[in-house]
CSV table of C-alpha atoms and ligand atoms in Angstrom, one decimal:
chain,number,residue,atom,x,y,z
A,194,MET,CA,-12.8,45.0,67.1
A,195,ASN,CA,-15.6,42.7,66.0
A,196,LEU,CA,-14.4,40.6,63.1
A,197,THR,CA,-17.1,38.5,61.5
A,198,SER,CA,-16.4,36.3,58.5
A,199,LEU,CA,-19.1,35.9,55.9
A,200,PRO,CA,-19.9,32.4,54.5
A,201,GLN,CA,-17.7,33.2,51.5
A,202,GLY,CA,-14.5,33.1,53.7
A,203,PRO,CA,-12.2,35.2,55.7
A,204,ALA,CA,-11.1,37.6,52.9
A,205,PHE,CA,-14.5,39.2,53.1
A,206,HIS,CA,-15.4,40.3,56.7
A,207,TYR,CA,-16.8,43.0,58.8
A,208,GLU,CA,-14.5,45.2,60.9
A,209,GLY,CA,-16.9,46.6,63.4
A,210,ASP,CA,-19.9,47.3,61.1
A,211,ALA,CA,-17.9,48.1,57.9
A,212,LEU,CA,-17.6,45.4,55.2
A,213,CYS,CA,-14.0,44.9,54.2
A,214,VAL,CA,-12.2,43.0,51.5
A,215,GLU,CA,-8.8,42.0,52.8
A,216,GLY,CA,-7.4,45.3,54.2
A,217,VAL,CA,-9.8,47.6,52.3
A,218,ARG,CA,-13.2,49.0,53.3
A,219,VAL,CA,-15.8,48.3,50.6
A,220,ALA,CA,-17.4,51.7,51.2
A,221,GLU,CA,-14.2,53.4,50.1
A,222,LEU,CA,-14.1,51.4,46.9
A,223,ALA,CA,-17.7,52.3,46.1
A,224,ARG,CA,-17.1,56.0,46.8
A,225,GLU,CA,-14.0,56.0,44.6
A,226,HIS,CA,-15.0,53.8,41.7
A,227,GLY,CA,-18.8,54.0,41.7
A,228,THR,CA,-21.4,51.2,41.5
A,229,PRO,CA,-22.2,48.6,40.3
A,230,LEU,CA,-18.7,47.5,41.1
A,231,PHE,CA,-17.2,44.0,41.2
A,232,VAL,CA,-14.6,43.6,43.9
A,233,TYR,CA,-12.3,40.6,44.0
A,234,SER,CA,-9.9,39.3,46.6
A,235,HIS,CA,-6.5,38.1,45.4
A,236,ALA,CA,-6.0,36.0,48.6
A,237,ALA,CA,-9.4,34.3,48.2
A,238,MET,CA,-8.5,33.2,44.7
A,239,LEU,CA,-5.1,31.8,45.8
A,240,GLY,CA,-6.8,30.3,48.8
A,241,ALA,CA,-9.3,28.4,46.7
A,242,LEU,CA,-6.5,27.2,44.4
A,243,SER,CA,-4.4,26.0,47.3
A,244,ALA,CA,-7.1,23.6,48.4
A,245,TYR,CA,-6.7,21.8,45.1
A,246,GLN,CA,-2.9,22.0,45.3
A,247,ARG,CA,-3.0,20.5,48.9
A,248,GLY,CA,-5.3,17.7,47.6
A,249,PHE,CA,-2.9,16.9,44.8
A,250,ALA,CA,0.4,17.1,46.8
A,251,GLY,CA,2.8,14.5,45.6
A,252,ARG,CA,0.7,13.6,42.6
A,253,LYS,CA,1.1,14.1,38.9
A,254,ALA,CA,-1.8,16.5,38.6
A,255,ARG,CA,-2.5,19.9,37.1
A,256,VAL,CA,-5.3,22.4,37.6
A,257,PHE,CA,-6.7,23.9,34.3
A,258,TYR,CA,-8.8,26.9,35.3
A,259,ALA,CA,-12.1,26.9,33.3
A,260,LEU,CA,-12.2,30.6,32.5
A,261,LYS,CA,-15.7,30.9,31.4
A,262,ALA,CA,-16.5,31.4,35.1
A,263,ASN,CA,-14.6,34.7,35.1
A,264,SER,CA,-12.4,35.6,32.2
A,265,SER,CA,-11.2,39.0,33.2
A,266,LEU,CA,-7.6,39.4,32.1
A,267,ALA,CA,-6.2,40.2,35.6
A,268,VAL,CA,-8.0,37.2,37.1
A,269,LEU,CA,-6.4,35.0,34.4
A,270,GLN,CA,-3.0,36.5,35.2
A,271,VAL,CA,-3.4,35.6,38.9
A,272,PHE,CA,-4.0,31.9,38.0
A,273,ALA,CA,-1.3,31.9,35.3
A,274,ARG,CA,1.3,33.2,37.7
A,275,ALA,CA,0.2,30.5,40.2
A,276,GLY,CA,1.0,27.9,37.6
A,277,CYS,CA,-2.4,26.9,36.4
A,278,GLY,CA,-3.3,25.8,32.9
A,279,PHE,CA,-6.5,27.0,31.3
A,280,ASP,CA,-9.6,25.2,30.0
A,281,ILE,CA,-11.1,27.3,27.1
A,282,VAL,CA,-14.4,26.9,25.2
A,283,SER,CA,-13.9,29.4,22.4
A,284,GLY,CA,-11.4,31.2,20.1
A,285,GLY,CA,-12.1,34.4,22.1
A,286,GLU,CA,-11.1,32.7,25.4
A,287,LEU,CA,-7.9,31.4,23.6
A,288,GLU,CA,-6.8,35.0,22.8
A,289,ARG,CA,-7.7,36.1,26.3
A,290,VAL,CA,-5.5,33.4,27.9
A,291,LEU,CA,-2.6,34.4,25.7
A,292,ALA,CA,-3.1,38.1,26.4
A,293,ALA,CA,-2.9,37.2,30.1
A,294,GLY,CA,0.6,35.6,29.6
A,295,ALA,CA,-0.2,31.9,29.4
A,296,GLN,CA,1.6,29.6,26.9
A,297,PRO,CA,-0.2,27.5,24.3
A,298,ALA,CA,1.0,24.4,26.0
A,299,ASP,CA,-1.0,25.4,29.1
A,300,ILE,CA,-4.3,25.3,27.2
A,301,ILE,CA,-7.0,22.7,26.7
A,302,PHE,CA,-9.9,23.4,24.4
A,303,SER,CA,-13.4,22.1,25.4
A,304,GLY,CA,-16.8,22.8,23.9
A,305,VAL,CA,-19.4,21.1,21.6
A,306,GLY,CA,-19.1,23.5,18.7
A,307,LYS,CA,-15.6,24.3,17.8
A,308,THR,CA,-15.3,25.9,14.4
A,309,ARG,CA,-12.6,25.1,11.8
A,310,ARG,CA,-11.2,28.5,12.2
A,311,GLU,CA,-10.9,28.0,16.0
A,312,MET,CA,-9.3,24.6,15.5
A,313,ARG,CA,-6.8,26.0,13.0
A,314,ARG,CA,-5.7,28.8,15.3
A,315,ALA,CA,-5.3,26.5,18.3
A,316,LEU,CA,-3.3,24.0,16.1
A,317,GLU,CA,-1.0,26.7,14.8
A,318,LEU,CA,-0.3,27.8,18.3
A,319,GLY,CA,0.2,24.2,19.5
A,320,ILE,CA,-2.2,23.9,22.5
A,321,HIS,CA,-1.9,21.0,24.9
A,322,CYS,CA,-5.1,19.2,24.0
A,323,PHE,CA,-8.5,19.3,22.3
A,324,ASN,CA,-11.4,17.8,24.4
A,325,VAL,CA,-13.5,16.5,21.6
A,326,GLU,CA,-17.2,16.2,22.2
A,327,SER,CA,-18.6,14.2,19.2
A,328,GLU,CA,-17.5,11.8,16.5
A,329,PRO,CA,-18.1,14.3,13.6
A,330,GLU,CA,-15.8,16.7,15.5
A,331,LEU,CA,-13.1,14.1,15.3
A,332,ASP,CA,-13.3,13.9,11.6
A,333,VAL,CA,-13.3,17.7,11.1
A,334,LEU,CA,-10.3,18.2,13.6
A,335,SER,CA,-8.4,15.4,11.8
A,336,ALA,CA,-9.0,17.1,8.4
A,337,VAL,CA,-7.9,20.6,9.7
A,338,ALA,CA,-4.8,19.1,11.3
A,339,THR,CA,-3.9,17.2,8.2
A,340,GLU,CA,-4.2,20.4,6.1
A,341,LEU,CA,-1.7,22.0,8.4
A,342,GLY,CA,0.6,19.0,8.4
A,343,VAL,CA,0.2,18.3,12.2
A,344,ARG,CA,-1.5,15.8,14.5
A,345,ALA,CA,-4.0,17.2,16.9
A,346,PRO,CA,-3.6,15.9,20.5
A,347,VAL,CA,-7.1,14.7,21.5
A,348,SER,CA,-9.0,13.6,24.6
A,349,LEU,CA,-12.6,12.5,24.2
A,350,ARG,CA,-15.1,14.0,26.5
A,351,VAL,CA,-17.2,11.0,27.7
A,352,ASN,CA,-20.6,11.4,29.2
A,353,PRO,CA,-20.6,9.1,32.2
A,354,ASP,CA,-24.4,9.3,32.6
A,355,VAL,CA,-24.4,10.0,36.3
A,356,ASN,CA,-26.8,12.5,37.9
A,357,PRO,CA,-24.8,15.3,39.5
A,358,LEU,CA,-27.8,16.3,41.7
A,359,THR,CA,-27.7,19.9,40.7
A,360,HIS,CA,-29.8,22.4,38.7
A,361,PRO,CA,-30.9,20.9,35.3
A,362,TYR,CA,-29.4,23.9,33.4
A,363,ILE,CA,-26.0,23.1,34.9
A,364,SER,CA,-26.0,19.3,34.8
A,365,THR,CA,-24.0,18.1,31.8
A,366,GLY,CA,-23.2,14.4,32.3
A,367,LEU,CA,-26.6,12.8,31.7
A,368,LYS,CA,-27.8,11.0,28.6
A,369,GLY,CA,-30.2,13.8,27.6
A,370,ASN,CA,-27.4,16.5,27.6
A,371,LYS,CA,-25.8,17.9,24.5
A,372,PHE,CA,-22.3,17.4,26.0
A,373,GLY,CA,-19.8,14.6,25.4
A,374,ILE,CA,-19.8,11.3,23.8
A,375,ALA,CA,-22.2,8.6,25.2
A,376,HIS,CA,-20.5,6.1,27.5
A,377,LYS,CA,-21.7,3.2,25.3
A,378,ASP,CA,-20.2,4.8,22.2
A,379,ALA,CA,-16.9,5.8,23.7
A,380,LEU,CA,-14.8,2.8,22.8
A,381,ARG,CA,-15.9,3.0,19.1
A,382,ALA,CA,-15.1,6.7,19.1
A,383,TYR,CA,-11.6,6.1,20.4
A,384,GLN,CA,-11.0,3.4,17.7
A,385,ARG,CA,-12.1,6.0,15.1
A,386,ALA,CA,-9.9,8.6,16.6
A,387,ALA,CA,-6.9,6.3,16.7
A,388,ALA,CA,-7.4,5.5,13.0
A,389,LEU,CA,-7.6,9.1,11.8
A,390,PRO,CA,-4.4,10.5,10.3
A,391,GLY,CA,-4.6,14.0,11.8
A,392,LEU,CA,-5.1,12.9,15.5
A,393,ARG,CA,-3.0,11.7,18.3
A,394,VAL,CA,-5.0,10.2,21.3
A,395,VAL,CA,-3.6,11.5,24.6
A,396,GLY,CA,-6.4,11.4,27.2
A,397,ILE,CA,-9.9,11.1,28.4
A,398,ASP,CA,-12.1,13.6,30.1
A,399,CYS,CA,-15.5,14.1,31.6
A,400,HIS,CA,-17.4,17.0,33.2
A,401,ILE,CA,-20.7,16.1,34.8
A,402,GLY,CA,-22.1,19.5,35.8
A,403,SER,CA,-21.7,22.5,38.0
A,404,GLN,CA,-22.4,23.6,41.6
A,405,ILE,CA,-22.1,19.9,42.7
A,406,THR,CA,-22.2,19.7,46.5
A,407,ASN,CA,-22.1,15.9,46.8
A,408,VAL,CA,-19.1,13.5,46.6
A,409,THR,CA,-21.1,10.6,45.2
A,410,PRO,CA,-21.6,11.7,41.6
A,411,TYR,CA,-17.8,12.3,41.3
A,412,LEU,CA,-17.0,8.8,42.7
A,413,ASP,CA,-19.6,7.3,40.3
A,414,ALA,CA,-18.2,9.2,37.3
A,415,MET,CA,-14.7,8.2,38.2
A,416,ASP,CA,-15.7,4.5,38.3
A,417,ARG,CA,-17.4,4.8,34.9
A,418,ILE,CA,-14.4,6.6,33.4
A,419,LEU,CA,-11.8,4.1,34.8
A,420,ASP,CA,-13.8,1.2,33.4
A,421,LEU,CA,-13.5,2.9,30.0
A,422,VAL,CA,-9.8,3.5,30.3
A,423,THR,CA,-9.3,-0.2,30.9
A,424,ALA,CA,-11.4,-1.1,27.9
A,425,ILE,CA,-9.7,1.5,25.6
A,426,GLU,CA,-6.2,0.4,26.6
A,427,SER,CA,-7.2,-3.2,26.2
A,428,ALA,CA,-8.0,-2.2,22.6
A,429,GLY,CA,-4.4,-1.0,22.2
A,430,ILE,CA,-5.0,2.7,22.6
A,431,PRO,CA,-2.9,4.2,25.5
A,432,ILE,CA,-4.5,6.9,27.6
A,433,VAL,CA,-1.8,9.3,28.9
A,434,HIS,CA,-3.9,11.7,31.0
A,435,ILE,CA,-7.3,11.5,32.8
A,436,ASP,CA,-9.2,14.7,33.2
A,437,PHE,CA,-12.1,14.7,35.7
A,438,GLY,CA,-13.5,18.1,34.7
A,439,GLY,CA,-14.7,20.8,37.1
A,440,GLY,CA,-18.1,21.3,38.8
A,441,LEU,CA,-17.3,21.5,42.5
A,442,GLY,CA,-19.9,23.7,44.2
A,443,ILE,CA,-19.4,26.6,46.6
A,444,VAL,CA,-21.4,28.1,49.5
A,445,TYR,CA,-24.0,30.6,48.3
A,446,ASN,CA,-26.3,30.1,51.2
A,447,GLU,CA,-26.4,26.9,53.3
A,448,GLU,CA,-24.9,24.4,50.9
A,449,GLN,CA,-22.2,22.2,52.3
A,450,PRO,CA,-19.9,21.2,49.5
A,451,PRO,CA,-16.8,19.3,50.2
A,452,ALA,CA,-13.5,21.3,50.2
A,453,ALA,CA,-11.5,20.5,47.1
A,454,ASP,CA,-8.8,18.7,49.2
A,455,ALA,CA,-11.4,16.6,51.0
A,456,LEU,CA,-13.0,15.7,47.7
A,457,TRP,CA,-9.7,14.7,46.2
A,458,GLN,CA,-8.7,12.7,49.2
A,459,ARG,CA,-11.8,10.5,48.5
A,460,LEU,CA,-11.2,10.4,44.7
A,461,LEU,CA,-7.5,9.7,45.0
A,462,ALA,CA,-8.3,6.8,47.4
A,463,LYS,CA,-10.4,5.3,44.7
A,464,LEU,CA,-7.8,5.9,42.0
A,465,ASP,CA,-5.2,4.2,44.2
A,466,ALA,CA,-7.5,1.3,45.0
A,467,ARG,CA,-8.1,0.7,41.3
A,468,GLY,CA,-4.5,1.0,40.3
A,469,PHE,CA,-4.6,4.4,38.5
A,470,GLY,CA,-2.9,6.4,41.2
A,471,ASP,CA,0.2,7.2,39.3
A,472,ARG,CA,-1.6,8.5,36.2
A,473,GLN,CA,-1.3,12.1,34.9
A,474,LEU,CA,-4.4,13.8,36.3
A,475,MET,CA,-6.1,17.0,35.3
A,476,VAL,CA,-9.1,19.0,36.6
A,477,GLU,CA,-11.0,21.9,35.2
A,478,PRO,CA,-12.4,23.9,38.1
A,479,GLY,CA,-14.1,27.2,37.4
A,480,ARG,CA,-16.7,28.3,40.0
A,481,SER,CA,-14.8,26.8,43.0
A,482,LEU,CA,-11.7,29.0,42.2
A,483,VAL,CA,-13.4,32.3,41.8
A,484,GLY,CA,-17.1,32.2,42.9
A,485,ASN,CA,-16.4,33.2,46.5
A,486,ALA,CA,-13.5,35.5,45.6
A,487,GLY,CA,-15.8,38.3,44.4
A,488,ILE,CA,-18.7,40.5,45.4
A,489,CYS,CA,-20.8,43.0,43.5
A,490,VAL,CA,-21.3,46.3,45.3
A,491,THR,CA,-24.5,48.2,44.4
A,492,GLU,CA,-26.4,51.3,45.5
A,493,VAL,CA,-30.0,51.3,46.7
A,494,LEU,CA,-31.9,53.7,44.4
A,495,TYR,CA,-35.5,53.5,45.6
A,496,LEU,CA,-37.6,51.7,48.2
A,497,LYS,CA,-41.0,50.9,46.8
A,498,PRO,CA,-43.5,49.6,49.3
A,499,GLY,CA,-46.4,47.6,47.9
A,500,GLU,CA,-49.6,45.8,48.9
A,501,GLN,CA,-48.2,42.4,48.3
A,502,LYS,CA,-44.5,43.0,48.2
A,503,ASN,CA,-41.9,45.7,49.0
A,504,PHE,CA,-39.3,46.3,46.4
A,505,CYS,CA,-35.7,47.5,47.0
A,506,ILE,CA,-34.5,48.8,43.6
A,507,ILE,CA,-30.7,48.8,43.2
A,508,ASP,CA,-28.4,50.0,40.5
A,509,ALA,CA,-27.1,46.4,39.6
A,510,ALA,CA,-29.4,44.3,37.4
A,511,MET,CA,-29.7,41.0,35.6
A,512,ASN,CA,-27.3,42.3,33.0
A,513,ASP,CA,-24.6,42.4,35.7
A,514,LEU,CA,-25.8,39.5,37.8
A,515,PRO,CA,-27.6,37.1,35.5
A,516,ARG,CA,-27.7,34.0,37.7
A,517,PRO,CA,-31.0,34.6,39.6
A,518,ALA,CA,-32.8,35.3,36.3
A,519,MET,CA,-31.2,32.3,34.5
A,520,TYR,CA,-31.2,29.6,37.2
A,521,GLU,CA,-33.2,31.2,40.0
A,522,ALA,CA,-29.9,31.2,41.8
A,523,PHE,CA,-29.5,32.5,45.3
A,524,HIS,CA,-26.9,35.2,46.3
A,525,GLN,CA,-26.7,36.6,49.8
A,526,ILE,CA,-27.2,40.4,50.0
A,527,VAL,CA,-25.6,42.2,52.9
A,528,PRO,CA,-25.1,45.9,53.9
A,529,VAL,CA,-21.8,47.5,53.2
A,530,GLN,CA,-22.3,49.4,56.5
A,531,ARG,CA,-24.2,47.4,59.1
A,532,ARG,CA,-26.5,49.3,61.5
A,533,ALA,CA,-29.0,48.6,64.1
A,534,GLY,CA,-32.6,49.2,63.4
A,535,ALA,CA,-35.8,47.6,62.1
A,536,THR,CA,-35.6,45.6,58.9
A,537,THR,CA,-38.2,45.3,56.2
A,538,VAL,CA,-38.6,42.4,53.9
A,539,TYR,CA,-37.9,43.3,50.2
A,540,ASP,CA,-37.6,41.8,46.8
A,541,VAL,CA,-34.3,43.2,45.6
A,542,VAL,CA,-34.6,44.1,42.0
A,543,GLY,CA,-32.7,45.9,39.3
A,544,PRO,CA,-33.8,48.7,36.8
A,545,VAL,CA,-34.1,46.4,33.8
A,546,CYS,CA,-37.5,46.2,32.2
A,547,GLU,CA,-38.2,42.5,32.8
A,548,SER,CA,-40.0,40.9,35.7
A,549,GLY,CA,-37.1,38.4,35.6
A,550,ASP,CA,-34.8,41.1,36.7
A,551,TRP,CA,-34.6,40.2,40.4
A,552,ILE,CA,-31.4,39.7,42.4
A,553,GLY,CA,-32.9,38.4,45.7
A,554,ARG,CA,-36.4,37.6,47.0
A,555,GLU,CA,-37.8,38.2,50.4
A,556,ARG,CA,-34.7,39.7,52.0
A,557,ALA,CA,-34.8,41.4,55.4
A,558,LEU,CA,-32.9,44.7,55.0
A,559,SER,CA,-32.6,48.0,56.8
A,560,ALA,CA,-31.0,49.8,53.8
A,561,GLN,CA,-32.0,53.3,52.8
A,562,PRO,CA,-31.7,55.0,49.3
A,563,GLY,CA,-28.1,56.1,48.8
A,564,GLU,CA,-26.7,53.2,50.9
A,565,TRP,CA,-24.6,50.4,49.4
A,566,LEU,CA,-25.3,46.7,49.5
A,567,ALA,CA,-23.0,43.8,48.6
A,568,VAL,CA,-24.2,40.9,46.5
A,569,LEU,CA,-22.0,38.0,47.7
A,570,SER,CA,-20.5,35.0,45.9
A,571,ALA,CA,-20.4,37.1,42.7
A,572,GLY,CA,-17.0,36.0,41.4
A,573,ALA,CA,-18.2,33.3,39.0
A,574,TYR,CA,-20.6,33.4,36.2
A,575,CYS,CA,-21.5,37.1,36.8
A,576,MET,CA,-19.1,39.5,35.0
A,577,SER,CA,-18.3,36.8,32.4
A,578,MET,CA,-22.1,36.5,31.6
A,579,ALA,CA,-22.7,40.3,31.8
A,580,SER,CA,-24.5,41.9,28.9
A,581,ASN,CA,-25.5,45.3,27.6
A,582,TYR,CA,-29.2,44.6,27.8
A,583,ASN,CA,-31.2,47.9,28.2
A,584,SER,CA,-28.0,49.5,26.9
A,585,ARG,CA,-26.5,49.4,30.3
A,586,GLY,CA,-22.7,49.6,30.3
A,587,ARG,CA,-20.9,46.7,32.1
A,588,ALA,CA,-19.7,47.3,35.6
A,589,ALA,CA,-16.1,48.2,36.7
A,590,GLU,CA,-13.9,45.6,38.4
A,591,VAL,CA,-11.3,46.0,41.1
A,592,LEU,CA,-9.0,43.5,42.6
A,593,VAL,CA,-7.8,43.9,46.2
A,594,ASP,CA,-4.5,42.5,47.3
A,595,GLY,CA,-3.8,43.2,50.9
A,596,SER,CA,-4.2,47.0,51.2
A,597,LYS,CA,-3.6,47.5,47.5
A,598,VAL,CA,-6.4,48.2,45.0
A,599,HIS,CA,-6.0,47.5,41.3
A,600,VAL,CA,-8.6,48.7,38.8
A,601,ILE,CA,-8.8,45.7,36.5
A,602,ARG,CA,-11.6,46.8,34.2
A,603,GLU,CA,-12.9,50.3,33.7
A,604,ARG,CA,-16.6,50.9,33.7
A,605,GLU,CA,-17.9,50.5,30.2
A,606,SER,CA,-18.8,53.9,28.6
A,607,ILE,CA,-21.5,54.7,26.1
A,608,GLU,CA,-18.7,55.2,23.5
A,609,ASP,CA,-17.6,51.6,24.2
A,610,GLN,CA,-21.1,50.4,23.6
A,611,LEU,CA,-21.7,52.3,20.3
A,612,ARG,CA,-18.3,51.4,18.8
A,613,GLY,CA,-18.7,49.3,15.8
A,614,GLU,CA,-22.3,50.2,15.1
A,615,LYS,CA,-23.2,52.0,11.9
A,616,LEU,CA,-26.0,54.4,11.0
A,617,LEU,CA,-27.8,53.9,7.6
A,618,PRO,CA,-26.6,56.3,4.9
B,702,LIG,C1,-17.9,25.1,32.7
B,702,LIG,C2,-17.0,24.0,32.5
B,702,LIG,C3,-16.1,23.7,33.6
B,702,LIG,C4,-16.1,24.5,34.9
B,702,LIG,O1,-17.2,24.2,35.6
B,702,LIG,P1,-17.4,24.8,37.1
B,702,LIG,O2,-18.7,24.3,37.6
B,702,LIG,O3,-17.3,26.3,37.0
B,702,LIG,O4,-16.2,24.2,37.9
B,702,LIG,C5,-15.1,22.7,33.4
B,702,LIG,N1,-15.1,22.0,32.2
B,702,LIG,C6,-15.9,22.2,31.2
B,702,LIG,C7,-15.8,21.4,30.0
B,702,LIG,C8,-16.9,23.2,31.3
B,702,LIG,O5,-17.7,23.5,30.3
């Protein structure tokens, strides 16, 4: 038997020429459940989490999964059962996490634009912490908490102004970004927070960007944050926890991101050297927990040769896989059944009426209409960003655990899409 692993790890591999997820053939899943179909590996999710857990062994540290990467209920359930907390960015995500079985005390609430209604709900439930992103938000949160007769636990998201060396749309820790409180203003913001009646300062946090493949920005951000912790505590405001955010990159193509445990070995060495090693630590990974735990299976509809380009038209599109259109992101595209034979170079595109609807450019494929392809590394920022553009129903999702297959989301029907819309009288 010829077992070949794909870059996204051993849960996804070829047995002979058949693509498999754990113990299940992808072709069987496509036949049974139709396409486009997201297929996730339970083992790959827990494997990604265990790299963080190894890195933090013996430390006071907790992983808060940033669910905007993939917020499907069963995915949340996997991480809740494994002991994770959750980093939410909306009231909708709050309800999702609760529906998946997490407790309010497992939740931290990030985001630049929390509404009063969202704050009220989170305060009534008693979440672990609000990651506050501006001084005006401090005032509003204090007022809402005071109305409810409680004190909101707050951490201030500080913008350390380091370059994460990633795509501009997913870098968040630079001066020009909308996120966080500027490093130079942070001490003043902490003094303001400490003086407000409805707040209780508990921590500090930062999140410098996404798909970071380099250790240096993390080390630099940590230095900047630790400098601030020293200054804030010197001003008489104790900082209980330090949250270093998420952002660790994954392998889509030829990136070489550090493993989570290797990254944290470097970061913990710095924390120890600076005397912060016994602090309560938090991280908010999203992509690195789920990105390579999922693929999107799609059928080839048409091959369209052209003078300048050949097109391979598939049944998945930018509404299912938005990352190429949004960030010019790269996903590997591989056959579900490999076979020998000549390949042709295609642009792989979806049926949506936009030139931006491409999934891969200049890919050598031997696929024929009716055959299936797998778009790799599709576990993060795909289904959670999926839309109904062109009135396309969203894809189905299955989760594979060993030889067991669980349907975790039914394919969206036209009735689902029309629900809630009203004709004029
Ligand atoms: C998106 C986000 C994360 C997760 O980022 P990844 O790159 O997916 O790890 C963590 N924290 C905050 C505040 C975020 O907005």
